[in-house]
mmCIF file of C-alpha atoms and ligand atoms in Angstrom:
data_model
loop_
_atom_site.group_PDB
_atom_site.id
_atom_site.type_symbol
_atom_site.label_atom_id
_atom_site.label_comp_id
_atom_site.label_asym_id
_atom_site.label_seq_id
_atom_site.Cartn_x
_atom_site.Cartn_y
_atom_site.Cartn_z
ATOM 1 C CA MET A 1 20.837 -7.105 13.425
ATOM 2 C CA SER A 2 24.293 -7.204 11.950
ATOM 3 C CA ALA A 3 25.668 -4.170 10.124
ATOM 4 C CA ASN A 4 25.077 -5.952 6.817
ATOM 5 C CA PRO A 5 21.907 -7.999 7.046
ATOM 6 C CA SER A 6 21.996 -9.160 3.421
ATOM 7 C CA VAL A 7 21.124 -12.749 4.251
ATOM 8 C CA ALA A 8 19.585 -14.537 1.300
ATOM 9 C CA LEU A 9 19.416 -18.086 2.671
ATOM 10 C CA TYR A 10 16.325 -20.220 3.132
ATOM 11 C CA PRO A 11 16.810 -21.989 6.479
ATOM 12 C CA TRP A 12 13.089 -22.711 6.650
ATOM 13 C CA THR A 13 12.730 -24.668 3.453
ATOM 14 C CA ILE A 14 10.605 -27.306 5.176
ATOM 15 C CA HIS A 15 7.791 -24.739 5.544
ATOM 16 C CA LEU A 16 8.172 -23.634 1.951
ATOM 17 C CA TRP A 17 8.206 -27.277 0.806
ATOM 18 C CA ILE A 18 5.014 -28.058 2.773
ATOM 19 C CA ILE A 19 3.198 -25.027 1.329
ATOM 20 C CA ARG A 20 4.376 -25.813 -2.211
ATOM 21 C CA THR A 21 3.479 -29.478 -1.942
ATOM 22 C CA LEU A 22 0.074 -29.197 -0.318
ATOM 23 C CA GLY A 23 -1.019 -25.707 -1.359
ATOM 24 C CA ARG A 24 -2.478 -23.203 1.084
ATOM 25 C CA GLU A 25 -6.076 -24.342 0.628
ATOM 26 C CA ARG A 26 -5.490 -28.023 1.387
ATOM 27 C CA LEU A 27 -3.146 -27.076 4.199
ATOM 28 C CA ASP A 28 -5.851 -24.892 5.709
ATOM 29 C CA TYR A 29 -8.246 -27.857 5.700
ATOM 30 C CA LEU A 30 -5.693 -30.224 7.244
ATOM 31 C CA ILE A 31 -4.538 -27.793 9.902
ATOM 32 C CA SER A 32 -8.025 -26.718 10.949
ATOM 33 C CA ASN A 33 -8.922 -30.380 11.491
ATOM 34 C CA THR A 34 -5.860 -31.115 13.591
ATOM 35 C CA MET A 35 -5.745 -27.976 15.723
ATOM 36 C CA ASN A 36 -5.254 -28.854 19.390
ATOM 37 C CA THR A 37 -2.962 -27.962 22.278
ATOM 38 C CA VAL A 38 -0.346 -30.500 21.162
ATOM 39 C CA THR A 39 -0.165 -29.459 17.490
ATOM 40 C CA GLU A 40 -0.116 -25.794 18.475
ATOM 41 C CA LYS A 41 3.181 -26.536 20.216
ATOM 42 C CA ILE A 42 4.617 -28.371 17.190
ATOM 43 C CA SER A 43 4.443 -25.325 14.942
ATOM 44 C CA ARG A 44 3.022 -21.960 15.853
ATOM 45 C CA PHE A 45 3.505 -21.024 12.208
ATOM 46 C CA PHE A 46 1.010 -23.532 10.768
ATOM 47 C CA TRP A 47 -1.147 -24.418 13.794
ATOM 48 C CA SER A 48 -2.385 -20.918 14.351
ATOM 49 C CA TYR A 49 -5.721 -19.217 13.855
ATOM 50 C CA ASP A 50 -3.853 -16.086 12.742
ATOM 51 C CA CYS A 51 -2.193 -15.208 9.498
ATOM 52 C CA LYS A 52 1.557 -15.464 10.148
ATOM 53 C CA ALA A 53 4.581 -14.825 7.967
ATOM 54 C CA LYS A 54 8.109 -16.065 8.434
ATOM 55 C CA ILE A 55 11.057 -13.878 7.440
ATOM 56 C CA MET A 56 12.891 -15.860 4.770
ATOM 57 C CA ALA A 57 15.515 -13.324 3.759
ATOM 58 C CA ILE A 58 16.567 -9.746 4.413
ATOM 59 C CA ARG A 59 18.141 -7.647 1.664
ATOM 60 C CA ARG A 60 19.612 -4.190 1.865
ATOM 61 C CA GLU A 61 18.276 -1.767 -0.759
ATOM 62 C CA THR A 62 19.783 1.532 0.407
ATOM 63 C CA ALA A 63 21.557 2.760 3.548
ATOM 64 C CA ASP A 64 18.240 3.080 5.379
ATOM 65 C CA THR A 65 15.972 0.657 3.522
ATOM 66 C CA LEU A 66 15.678 -3.124 3.808
ATOM 67 C CA THR A 67 13.538 -5.631 1.961
ATOM 68 C CA PHE A 68 12.063 -8.498 3.997
ATOM 69 C CA GLU A 69 11.055 -11.559 2.046
ATOM 70 C CA LEU A 70 8.153 -13.260 3.819
ATOM 71 C CA LEU A 71 6.590 -16.694 3.593
ATOM 72 C CA PRO A 72 2.960 -16.383 4.770
ATOM 73 C CA ASN A 73 1.114 -19.384 6.210
ATOM 74 C CA GLN A 74 -2.063 -21.007 4.885
ATOM 75 C CA HIS A 75 -4.364 -18.157 5.983
ATOM 76 C CA PHE A 76 -2.869 -15.694 3.514
ATOM 77 C CA LYS A 77 -4.889 -14.810 0.411
ATOM 78 C CA GLN A 78 -3.135 -14.195 -2.900
ATOM 79 C CA PRO A 79 -2.502 -10.415 -3.147
ATOM 80 C CA LEU A 80 -2.875 -8.068 -6.083
ATOM 81 C CA PRO A 81 0.187 -5.997 -7.005
ATOM 82 C CA GLY A 82 -0.078 -2.618 -5.253
ATOM 83 C CA GLN A 83 -1.834 -3.965 -2.148
ATOM 84 C CA HIS A 84 -0.497 -3.620 1.369
ATOM 85 C CA VAL A 85 -0.531 -5.690 4.548
ATOM 86 C CA GLU A 86 -0.609 -4.814 8.208
ATOM 87 C CA ILE A 87 2.308 -6.132 10.246
ATOM 88 C CA LYS A 88 1.810 -6.563 13.979
ATOM 89 C CA VAL A 89 4.703 -7.077 16.395
ATOM 90 C CA ALA A 90 4.890 -7.194 20.203
ATOM 91 C CA ILE A 91 8.022 -5.186 20.850
ATOM 92 C CA ALA A 92 10.265 -6.381 23.683
ATOM 93 C CA PRO A 93 10.878 -5.674 26.506
ATOM 94 C CA SER A 94 7.603 -3.816 27.129
ATOM 95 C CA GLY A 95 5.569 -6.152 24.935
ATOM 96 C CA GLU A 96 3.843 -3.127 23.391
ATOM 97 C CA VAL A 97 1.937 -4.270 20.309
ATOM 98 C CA VAL A 98 2.684 -2.066 17.309
ATOM 99 C CA THR A 99 0.865 -2.300 13.975
ATOM 100 C CA ARG A 100 1.862 -0.644 10.713
ATOM 101 C CA CYS A 101 0.858 -0.933 7.052
ATOM 102 C CA TYR A 102 3.499 -1.865 4.490
ATOM 103 C CA THR A 103 2.996 -2.220 0.765
ATOM 104 C CA LEU A 104 4.053 -5.465 -0.858
ATOM 105 C CA SER A 105 7.035 -4.584 -3.042
ATOM 106 C CA HIS A 106 7.375 -8.045 -4.633
ATOM 107 C CA ILE A 107 4.866 -10.837 -5.095
ATOM 108 C CA GLN A 108 5.943 -14.340 -6.042
ATOM 109 C CA ASP A 109 4.114 -17.657 -6.098
ATOM 110 C CA ASP A 110 4.835 -18.537 -2.470
ATOM 111 C CA THR A 111 6.431 -15.475 -0.951
ATOM 112 C CA VAL A 112 5.853 -11.734 -0.760
ATOM 113 C CA ALA A 113 8.170 -8.909 0.288
ATOM 114 C CA ILE A 114 7.872 -5.635 2.109
ATOM 115 C CA THR A 115 10.456 -2.880 1.711
ATOM 116 C CA VAL A 116 10.870 -0.796 4.840
ATOM 117 C CA LYS A 117 12.633 2.528 5.241
ATOM 118 C CA ARG A 118 13.911 3.274 8.724
ATOM 119 C CA GLN A 119 11.834 6.148 10.131
ATOM 120 C CA ALA A 120 13.408 8.282 12.863
ATOM 121 C CA GLY A 121 11.560 7.211 16.011
ATOM 122 C CA GLY A 122 9.410 4.750 14.037
ATOM 123 C CA LYS A 123 8.755 1.889 16.446
ATOM 124 C CA LEU A 124 8.113 -0.851 13.934
ATOM 125 C CA SER A 125 10.525 0.249 11.219
ATOM 126 C CA CYS A 126 13.346 0.522 13.789
ATOM 127 C CA TRP A 127 12.422 -2.877 15.246
ATOM 128 C CA LEU A 128 12.487 -4.436 11.792
ATOM 129 C CA HIS A 129 15.859 -2.839 11.009
ATOM 130 C CA ASP A 130 17.512 -3.538 14.354
ATOM 131 C CA GLN A 131 15.880 -6.621 15.822
ATOM 132 C CA ALA A 132 14.225 -8.712 13.119
ATOM 133 C CA ARG A 133 16.069 -11.863 12.058
ATOM 134 C CA VAL A 134 15.652 -14.435 9.326
ATOM 135 C CA GLY A 135 13.329 -17.100 10.781
ATOM 136 C CA ASP A 136 11.291 -14.667 12.912
ATOM 137 C CA ILE A 137 7.526 -15.026 12.694
ATOM 138 C CA LEU A 138 5.383 -11.908 12.267
ATOM 139 C CA THR A 139 1.628 -11.502 12.494
ATOM 140 C CA ILE A 140 0.404 -10.241 9.146
ATOM 141 C CA SER A 141 -3.003 -9.250 7.767
ATOM 142 C CA SER A 142 -4.521 -10.392 4.520
ATOM 143 C CA PRO A 143 -3.663 -8.094 1.611
ATOM 144 C CA ARG A 144 -5.810 -4.981 1.224
ATOM 145 C CA GLY A 145 -6.010 -1.834 -0.812
ATOM 146 C CA GLN A 146 -7.314 -0.403 -4.054
ATOM 147 C CA PHE A 147 -4.012 0.776 -5.529
ATOM 148 C CA ASN A 148 -4.350 -1.747 -8.336
ATOM 149 C CA TYR A 149 -4.012 -1.961 -12.098
ATOM 150 C CA HIS A 150 -7.302 -2.421 -13.947
ATOM 151 C CA GLY A 151 -6.267 -2.864 -17.548
ATOM 152 C CA GLN A 152 -5.484 0.787 -18.343
ATOM 153 C CA ARG A 153 -3.839 1.069 -21.782
ATOM 154 C CA LYS A 154 -1.746 4.161 -21.058
ATOM 155 C CA LEU A 155 -0.431 4.888 -17.577
ATOM 156 C CA VAL A 156 2.294 6.558 -15.618
ATOM 157 C CA PHE A 157 3.595 5.907 -12.129
ATOM 158 C CA ILE A 158 4.575 9.084 -10.286
ATOM 159 C CA CYS A 159 6.223 8.253 -6.983
ATOM 160 C CA ALA A 160 8.695 9.546 -4.431
ATOM 161 C CA GLY A 161 10.781 7.990 -1.652
ATOM 162 C CA SER A 162 9.263 4.804 -0.217
ATOM 163 C CA GLY A 163 6.198 5.491 -2.347
ATOM 164 C CA ILE A 164 7.941 3.527 -5.058
ATOM 165 C CA THR A 165 7.037 0.179 -3.444
ATOM 166 C CA PRO A 166 3.458 -0.349 -4.736
ATOM 167 C CA CYS A 167 4.390 1.162 -8.121
ATOM 168 C CA PHE A 168 7.333 -1.198 -8.436
ATOM 169 C CA ALA A 169 5.157 -4.207 -7.570
ATOM 170 C CA ILE A 170 2.659 -3.287 -10.307
ATOM 171 C CA LEU A 171 5.420 -2.487 -12.809
ATOM 172 C CA ASN A 172 6.955 -5.917 -12.227
ATOM 173 C CA ALA A 173 3.607 -7.635 -12.666
ATOM 174 C CA LEU A 174 2.930 -5.722 -15.890
ATOM 175 C CA ARG A 175 6.149 -6.997 -17.451
ATOM 176 C CA LEU A 176 4.400 -10.356 -17.725
ATOM 177 C CA ASP A 177 1.064 -8.897 -18.792
ATOM 178 C CA SER A 178 0.037 -9.796 -22.347
ATOM 179 C CA ARG A 179 -1.868 -6.487 -22.726
ATOM 180 C CA GLN A 180 1.458 -4.612 -22.982
ATOM 181 C CA PRO A 181 0.244 -1.179 -21.854
ATOM 182 C CA ASP A 182 2.157 2.025 -22.559
ATOM 183 C CA ILE A 183 3.943 2.627 -19.220
ATOM 184 C CA GLY A 184 5.814 5.650 -17.885
ATOM 185 C CA PHE A 185 7.624 5.774 -14.561
ATOM 186 C CA PHE A 186 8.745 8.940 -12.749
ATOM 187 C CA TYR A 187 10.648 8.414 -9.492
ATOM 188 C CA ARG A 188 11.679 11.313 -7.267
ATOM 189 C CA THR A 189 14.123 10.905 -4.401
ATOM 190 C CA THR A 190 17.089 12.732 -2.889
ATOM 191 C CA THR A 191 20.163 11.117 -4.482
ATOM 192 C CA PRO A 192 20.936 8.093 -6.679
ATOM 193 C CA GLU A 193 22.212 6.286 -3.568
ATOM 194 C CA ASN A 194 18.786 6.668 -1.950
ATOM 195 C CA ALA A 195 16.878 5.433 -4.993
ATOM 196 C CA ILE A 196 15.219 2.167 -3.960
ATOM 197 C CA PHE A 197 15.316 -0.567 -6.675
ATOM 198 C CA ARG A 198 17.527 1.698 -8.795
ATOM 199 C CA GLN A 199 19.392 -1.134 -10.517
ATOM 200 C CA SER A 200 16.192 -2.980 -11.382
ATOM 201 C CA LEU A 201 14.650 0.199 -12.762
ATOM 202 C CA GLU A 202 17.762 1.027 -14.784
ATOM 203 C CA HIS A 203 17.629 -2.462 -16.181
ATOM 204 C CA LEU A 204 14.021 -1.908 -17.263
ATOM 205 C CA SER A 205 14.674 1.520 -18.726
ATOM 206 C CA GLY A 206 15.573 -0.049 -22.090
ATOM 207 C CA SER A 207 11.979 -1.146 -22.594
ATOM 208 C CA GLN A 208 10.025 1.392 -20.494
ATOM 209 C CA LYS A 209 10.223 5.158 -20.123
ATOM 210 C CA ILE A 210 11.737 5.417 -16.632
ATOM 211 C CA VAL A 211 12.888 8.793 -15.343
ATOM 212 C CA PHE A 212 14.756 9.519 -12.094
ATOM 213 C CA SER A 213 14.576 12.928 -10.475
ATOM 214 C CA TYR A 214 16.888 13.810 -7.564
ATOM 215 C CA SER A 215 16.210 16.753 -5.268
ATOM 216 C CA ARG A 216 19.815 16.961 -3.995
ATOM 217 C CA GLN A 217 21.612 15.959 -7.164
ATOM 218 C CA PRO A 218 19.890 17.383 -10.195
ATOM 219 C CA VAL A 219 19.917 15.318 -13.376
ATOM 220 C CA ALA A 220 20.727 17.535 -16.359
ATOM 221 C CA GLY A 221 17.553 18.467 -18.175
ATOM 222 C CA VAL A 222 15.286 16.795 -15.631
ATOM 223 C CA SER A 223 15.462 17.532 -11.926
ATOM 224 C CA GLU A 224 16.957 20.993 -12.190
ATOM 225 C CA LYS A 225 13.479 22.254 -13.107
ATOM 226 C CA PRO A 226 10.415 22.680 -10.857
ATOM 227 C CA LEU A 227 8.486 19.434 -10.351
ATOM 228 C CA ALA A 228 5.541 20.542 -12.487
ATOM 229 C CA GLU A 229 7.817 21.266 -15.426
ATOM 230 C CA GLN A 230 9.693 18.010 -14.972
ATOM 231 C CA LEU A 231 6.457 16.081 -15.182
ATOM 232 C CA MET A 232 5.119 17.954 -18.179
ATOM 233 C CA ASP A 233 8.441 17.810 -20.060
ATOM 234 C CA THR A 234 8.804 14.098 -19.419
ATOM 235 C CA PHE A 235 5.186 13.188 -20.116
ATOM 236 C CA PRO A 236 3.607 15.845 -22.367
ATOM 237 C CA ASP A 237 0.645 13.463 -22.744
ATOM 238 C CA LEU A 238 0.028 13.370 -18.964
ATOM 239 C CA ASN A 239 -3.627 14.254 -19.504
ATOM 240 C CA GLU A 240 -4.107 11.091 -21.570
ATOM 241 C CA ARG A 241 -2.590 8.704 -19.025
ATOM 242 C CA HIS A 242 -4.001 6.999 -15.959
ATOM 243 C CA ILE A 243 -1.793 8.184 -13.098
ATOM 244 C CA PHE A 244 -0.707 6.041 -10.155
ATOM 245 C CA LEU A 245 0.552 8.485 -7.533
ATOM 246 C CA CYS A 246 2.323 7.463 -4.354
ATOM 247 C CA GLY A 247 4.603 9.478 -2.127
ATOM 248 C CA PRO A 248 4.853 11.693 0.955
ATOM 249 C CA GLN A 249 2.207 14.352 1.547
ATOM 250 C CA GLY A 250 4.255 17.297 0.212
ATOM 251 C CA PHE A 251 5.054 15.476 -3.018
ATOM 252 C CA HIS A 252 1.458 14.313 -3.353
ATOM 253 C CA ASP A 253 0.177 17.869 -2.929
ATOM 254 C CA ALA A 254 2.671 19.260 -5.466
ATOM 255 C CA VAL A 255 1.626 16.679 -8.069
ATOM 256 C CA VAL A 256 -2.091 17.232 -7.419
ATOM 257 C CA ASP A 257 -1.482 20.968 -7.776
ATOM 258 C CA THR A 258 0.149 20.390 -11.162
ATOM 259 C CA LEU A 259 -2.680 18.115 -12.269
ATOM 260 C CA THR A 260 -5.280 20.666 -11.202
ATOM 261 C CA LYS A 261 -3.547 23.346 -13.284
ATOM 262 C CA ILE A 262 -3.583 21.209 -16.428
ATOM 263 C CA GLY A 263 -7.257 20.293 -15.908
ATOM 264 C CA PHE A 264 -6.552 16.617 -15.263
ATOM 265 C CA ASP A 265 -9.648 14.444 -14.726
ATOM 266 C CA PHE A 266 -9.148 12.994 -11.222
ATOM 267 C CA ASN A 267 -11.208 9.941 -12.118
ATOM 268 C CA TYR A 268 -8.022 8.787 -13.840
ATOM 269 C CA LEU A 269 -5.907 9.145 -10.716
ATOM 270 C CA THR A 270 -5.172 6.289 -8.293
ATOM 271 C CA VAL A 271 -3.538 7.465 -5.099
ATOM 272 C CA GLU A 272 -1.740 6.061 -2.111
ATOM 273 C CA LYS A 273 0.012 8.348 0.366
ATOM 274 C CA PHE A 274 3.048 7.562 2.451
ATOM 275 C CA SER A 275 3.867 9.460 5.589
ATOM 276 C CA SER A 276 5.313 8.829 9.010
ATOM 277 C CA GLN A 277 2.872 11.349 10.397
ATOM 278 C CA ALA A 278 -0.868 11.552 10.297
ATOM 279 C CA HIS A 279 -2.011 14.264 7.906
ATOM 280 C CA SER A 280 -4.737 16.565 9.095
ATOM 281 C CA PHE A 281 -7.544 17.183 6.654
ATOM 282 C CA ALA A 282 -10.089 19.985 6.786
ATOM 283 C CA LEU A 283 -12.864 19.331 9.303
ATOM 284 C CA ALA A 284 -16.593 19.310 8.832
ATOM 285 C CA THR A 285 -18.743 22.350 8.671
ATOM 286 C CA ASN A 286 -21.238 22.137 11.537
ATOM 287 C CA LEU A 287 -24.587 21.169 10.101
ATOM 288 C CA SER A 288 -27.824 22.062 11.835
ATOM 289 C CA GLU A 289 -29.904 19.280 10.254
ATOM 290 C CA ASP A 290 -29.560 15.509 10.183
ATOM 291 C CA ILE A 291 -27.755 14.006 7.201
ATOM 292 C CA THR A 292 -28.769 11.048 5.039
ATOM 293 C CA VAL A 293 -25.979 9.037 3.452
ATOM 294 C CA THR A 294 -26.829 6.541 0.705
ATOM 295 C CA LEU A 295 -24.407 3.867 -0.444
ATOM 296 C CA LYS A 296 -25.683 3.116 -3.927
ATOM 297 C CA SER A 297 -23.671 -0.044 -4.559
ATOM 298 C CA GLN A 298 -24.864 -1.581 -1.278
ATOM 299 C CA ASN A 299 -28.396 -0.206 -1.607
ATOM 300 C CA VAL A 300 -28.123 1.010 1.977
ATOM 301 C CA SER A 301 -28.821 4.350 3.658
ATOM 302 C CA PHE A 302 -27.960 5.590 7.109
ATOM 303 C CA ARG A 303 -28.618 8.749 9.065
ATOM 304 C CA ILE A 304 -26.136 11.012 10.822
ATOM 305 C CA ARG A 305 -27.496 13.268 13.542
ATOM 306 C CA ALA A 306 -26.548 16.935 13.148
ATOM 307 C CA GLN A 307 -24.567 16.854 16.407
ATOM 308 C CA ASP A 308 -22.482 13.966 14.969
ATOM 309 C CA SER A 309 -21.524 15.787 11.777
ATOM 310 C CA HIS A 310 -18.005 16.249 13.175
ATOM 311 C CA LYS A 311 -17.455 12.482 12.828
ATOM 312 C CA THR A 312 -15.952 11.017 9.688
ATOM 313 C CA LEU A 313 -18.247 9.239 7.256
ATOM 314 C CA LEU A 314 -16.526 5.972 8.168
ATOM 315 C CA GLU A 315 -17.131 6.479 11.907
ATOM 316 C CA SER A 316 -20.760 7.384 11.317
ATOM 317 C CA ALA A 317 -21.308 4.365 9.053
ATOM 318 C CA GLU A 318 -19.788 2.051 11.644
ATOM 319 C CA SER A 319 -21.870 3.509 14.453
ATOM 320 C CA GLN A 320 -24.933 2.607 12.343
ATOM 321 C CA GLY A 321 -23.677 -0.935 11.738
ATOM 322 C CA VAL A 322 -22.881 -0.224 8.083
ATOM 323 C CA HIS A 323 -19.686 -1.791 6.801
ATOM 324 C CA LEU A 324 -17.324 0.284 4.669
ATOM 325 C CA GLU A 325 -14.134 -1.324 3.513
ATOM 326 C CA HIS A 326 -11.142 0.391 5.088
ATOM 327 C CA GLY A 327 -7.516 -0.051 6.133
ATOM 328 C CA CYS A 328 -5.373 2.669 7.710
ATOM 329 C CA ARG A 329 -8.250 4.968 8.829
ATOM 330 C CA SER A 330 -5.980 7.954 8.225
ATOM 331 C CA GLY A 331 -6.340 8.803 4.560
ATOM 332 C CA MET A 332 -3.159 7.051 3.531
ATOM 333 C CA CYS A 333 -3.833 3.645 2.038
ATOM 334 C CA GLY A 334 -6.717 4.376 -0.343
ATOM 335 C CA THR A 335 -8.682 1.272 0.691
ATOM 336 C CA CYS A 336 -11.841 3.226 1.549
ATOM 337 C CA ARG A 337 -11.847 5.348 -1.631
ATOM 338 C CA THR A 338 -15.261 5.749 -3.206
ATOM 339 C CA HIS A 339 -17.044 8.212 -5.494
ATOM 340 C CA LEU A 340 -19.273 11.063 -4.472
ATOM 341 C CA LEU A 341 -22.335 10.927 -6.719
ATOM 342 C CA GLU A 342 -24.445 13.626 -5.010
ATOM 343 C CA GLY A 343 -24.039 16.102 -2.164
ATOM 344 C CA ARG A 344 -20.918 17.605 -0.655
ATOM 345 C CA VAL A 345 -18.187 16.529 1.772
ATOM 346 C CA THR A 346 -15.165 18.226 3.279
ATOM 347 C CA GLY A 347 -11.817 16.702 4.134
ATOM 348 C CA ASN A 348 -10.027 14.138 2.040
ATOM 349 C CA GLN A 349 -11.354 14.548 -1.485
ATOM 350 C CA LEU A 350 -9.852 14.579 -4.955
ATOM 351 C CA GLY A 351 -12.393 15.578 -7.567
ATOM 352 C CA LYS A 352 -15.273 13.136 -7.141
ATOM 353 C CA SER A 353 -13.069 10.617 -5.319
ATOM 354 C CA ILE A 354 -13.460 10.747 -1.550
ATOM 355 C CA TYR A 355 -11.911 8.865 1.366
ATOM 356 C CA PRO A 356 -14.627 8.299 4.019
ATOM 357 C CA CYS A 357 -12.061 7.629 6.769
ATOM 358 C CA THR A 358 -11.035 11.295 6.571
ATOM 359 C CA ALA A 359 -14.050 12.952 4.943
ATOM 360 C CA TYR A 360 -16.962 14.680 6.701
ATOM 361 C CA PRO A 361 -20.510 15.484 5.618
ATOM 362 C CA ALA A 362 -21.076 18.993 4.270
ATOM 363 C CA SER A 363 -24.648 18.662 2.953
ATOM 364 C CA THR A 364 -27.767 17.042 4.339
ATOM 365 C CA SER A 365 -27.996 14.453 1.569
ATOM 366 C CA ILE A 366 -24.977 12.521 0.338
ATOM 367 C CA VAL A 367 -24.948 9.717 -2.218
ATOM 368 C CA LEU A 368 -21.812 7.593 -2.519
ATOM 369 C CA GLU A 369 -21.031 5.011 -5.171
HETATM 370 S S1 FES B 401 -7.447 5.847 3.093
HETATM 371 FE FE1 FES B 401 -6.954 4.113 4.335
HETATM 372 S S2 FES B 401 -8.885 3.665 5.213
HETATM 373 FE FE2 FES B 401 -9.289 5.468 4.156
#
């Protein structure tokens, strides 16, 4: 990768033209009926059973953050703003296959974008920063995740660092939304230079309440105060807003702490966590009796033996052949979030919202939404 990878050309317009002309659905039909060893060699982008995405452009956002504009092939399903995808790359020379989740920071008719901060020692983020080129083909998953807007009238995005990406995607989508909700945006990072999408946000600040908070360069009247005070001063009506929270674990915990103190109803909180490290959640209490878990929406129950109570609810469901939607399996993406209707769990829980990938049974009868 060159020192300045701000390439905004479209050398692969033929692929874009084909997708625009035929549409992904018709293309899927045509390709699946012409798949053979010859056509596979013509284009491994279209004639593939996998979802692929071609890098169309690379833009620099900050010194350590790049945006990759991607053109997915016909297998890709239209995403919702706030969703993420899994990117899979075989890293040369070892060929080690590395998979990571990245939120879609922009969604357009034909293309999507991911915005990637270089993580020290991060295999995929470093590969994307140092090796990826315009024209490269990546393996990509279909969009997933529950960090989505559902028509809330009054909301606020509270984000930090790279956690801005899903919030920014939703904010952009809401600009075109006829419902015109009351939106607040609070973005915490180290310095103005490290603020991702700063210019776009400044541009929007005329019509939306957008507040920057810098930990290493206090803004007069804002970031010189403790985080809890900053939030309350900026949004005195925090308790009346639906909160979209996304950021590193420490930031997440500080915000949740503030919300707990003001008696915030966690049913109005939508969370996604960003971290380069797995977070460890509290483990299960050892139960001496078997546990019954009921999934009300699926009208399904399954049993967990007492000796398996150290397994997560997701692992136990899977071992019983019960499907629970999930993504990262580490309490980060929010895909598995559900509501605890009866019983108790330990681990990853916010009010009545629980994350089965990192939650454990703590009572012998558990009813989930
Ligand atoms: S939070 Fe990602 S799967 Fe549970």
